[in-house]
């Protein structure tokens, strides 16, 4: 299914960017790079602030599972983008046990 495919892809990655530690499959997690999307440019080549804002809001809306409350990595975790949670389901988030 979609969940197992996402997990296989994450296991193959050297490091994970912008995902919770529970989805990183033991890989180091680093923050996502600051994006620059060419769709932000208008026909004249000038950045359109509204387009930038729309993308920022879409990415900034993040969610966590209720199970994440007991995760060892919860303190620094921003969760997953809301759209990813909607598409894959919150069951992909598996809390890391405290030691």
Tab-separated table of C-alpha atoms in Angstrom, residues 3 7 12 15 17 19 27 30-31 33 37 41 43 47 51 66 68-69 78-79 84 91 97-98:
chain	number	residue	atom	x	y	z
A	3	UNK	CA	2.133	3.517	3.636
A	7	UNK	CA	8.365	3.650	4.424
A	12	UNK	CA	16.437	4.066	1.191
A	15	UNK	CA	18.886	11.410	5.573
A	17	UNK	CA	14.232	16.198	5.489
A	19	UNK	CA	9.674	14.596	8.485
A	27	UNK	CA	18.116	8.170	9.480
A	30	UNK	CA	17.367	17.640	9.085
A	31	UNK	CA	15.065	20.599	8.500
A	33	UNK	CA	15.765	23.594	2.841
A	37	UNK	CA	9.502	27.732	-6.375
A	41	UNK	CA	7.382	34.334	-10.255
A	43	UNK	CA	5.218	36.744	-16.066
A	47	UNK	CA	8.066	37.352	-7.096
A	51	UNK	CA	1.777	32.814	-4.446
A	66	UNK	CA	-2.705	11.604	19.368
A	68	UNK	CA	2.630	11.372	19.317
A	69	UNK	CA	2.054	12.736	22.839
A	78	UNK	CA	6.725	19.608	13.855
A	79	UNK	CA	4.594	16.710	12.626
A	84	UNK	CA	0.305	14.168	3.851
A	91	UNK	CA	-1.238	5.727	11.345
A	97	UNK	CA	9.680	4.714	22.827
A	98	UNK	CA	11.308	6.569	25.671
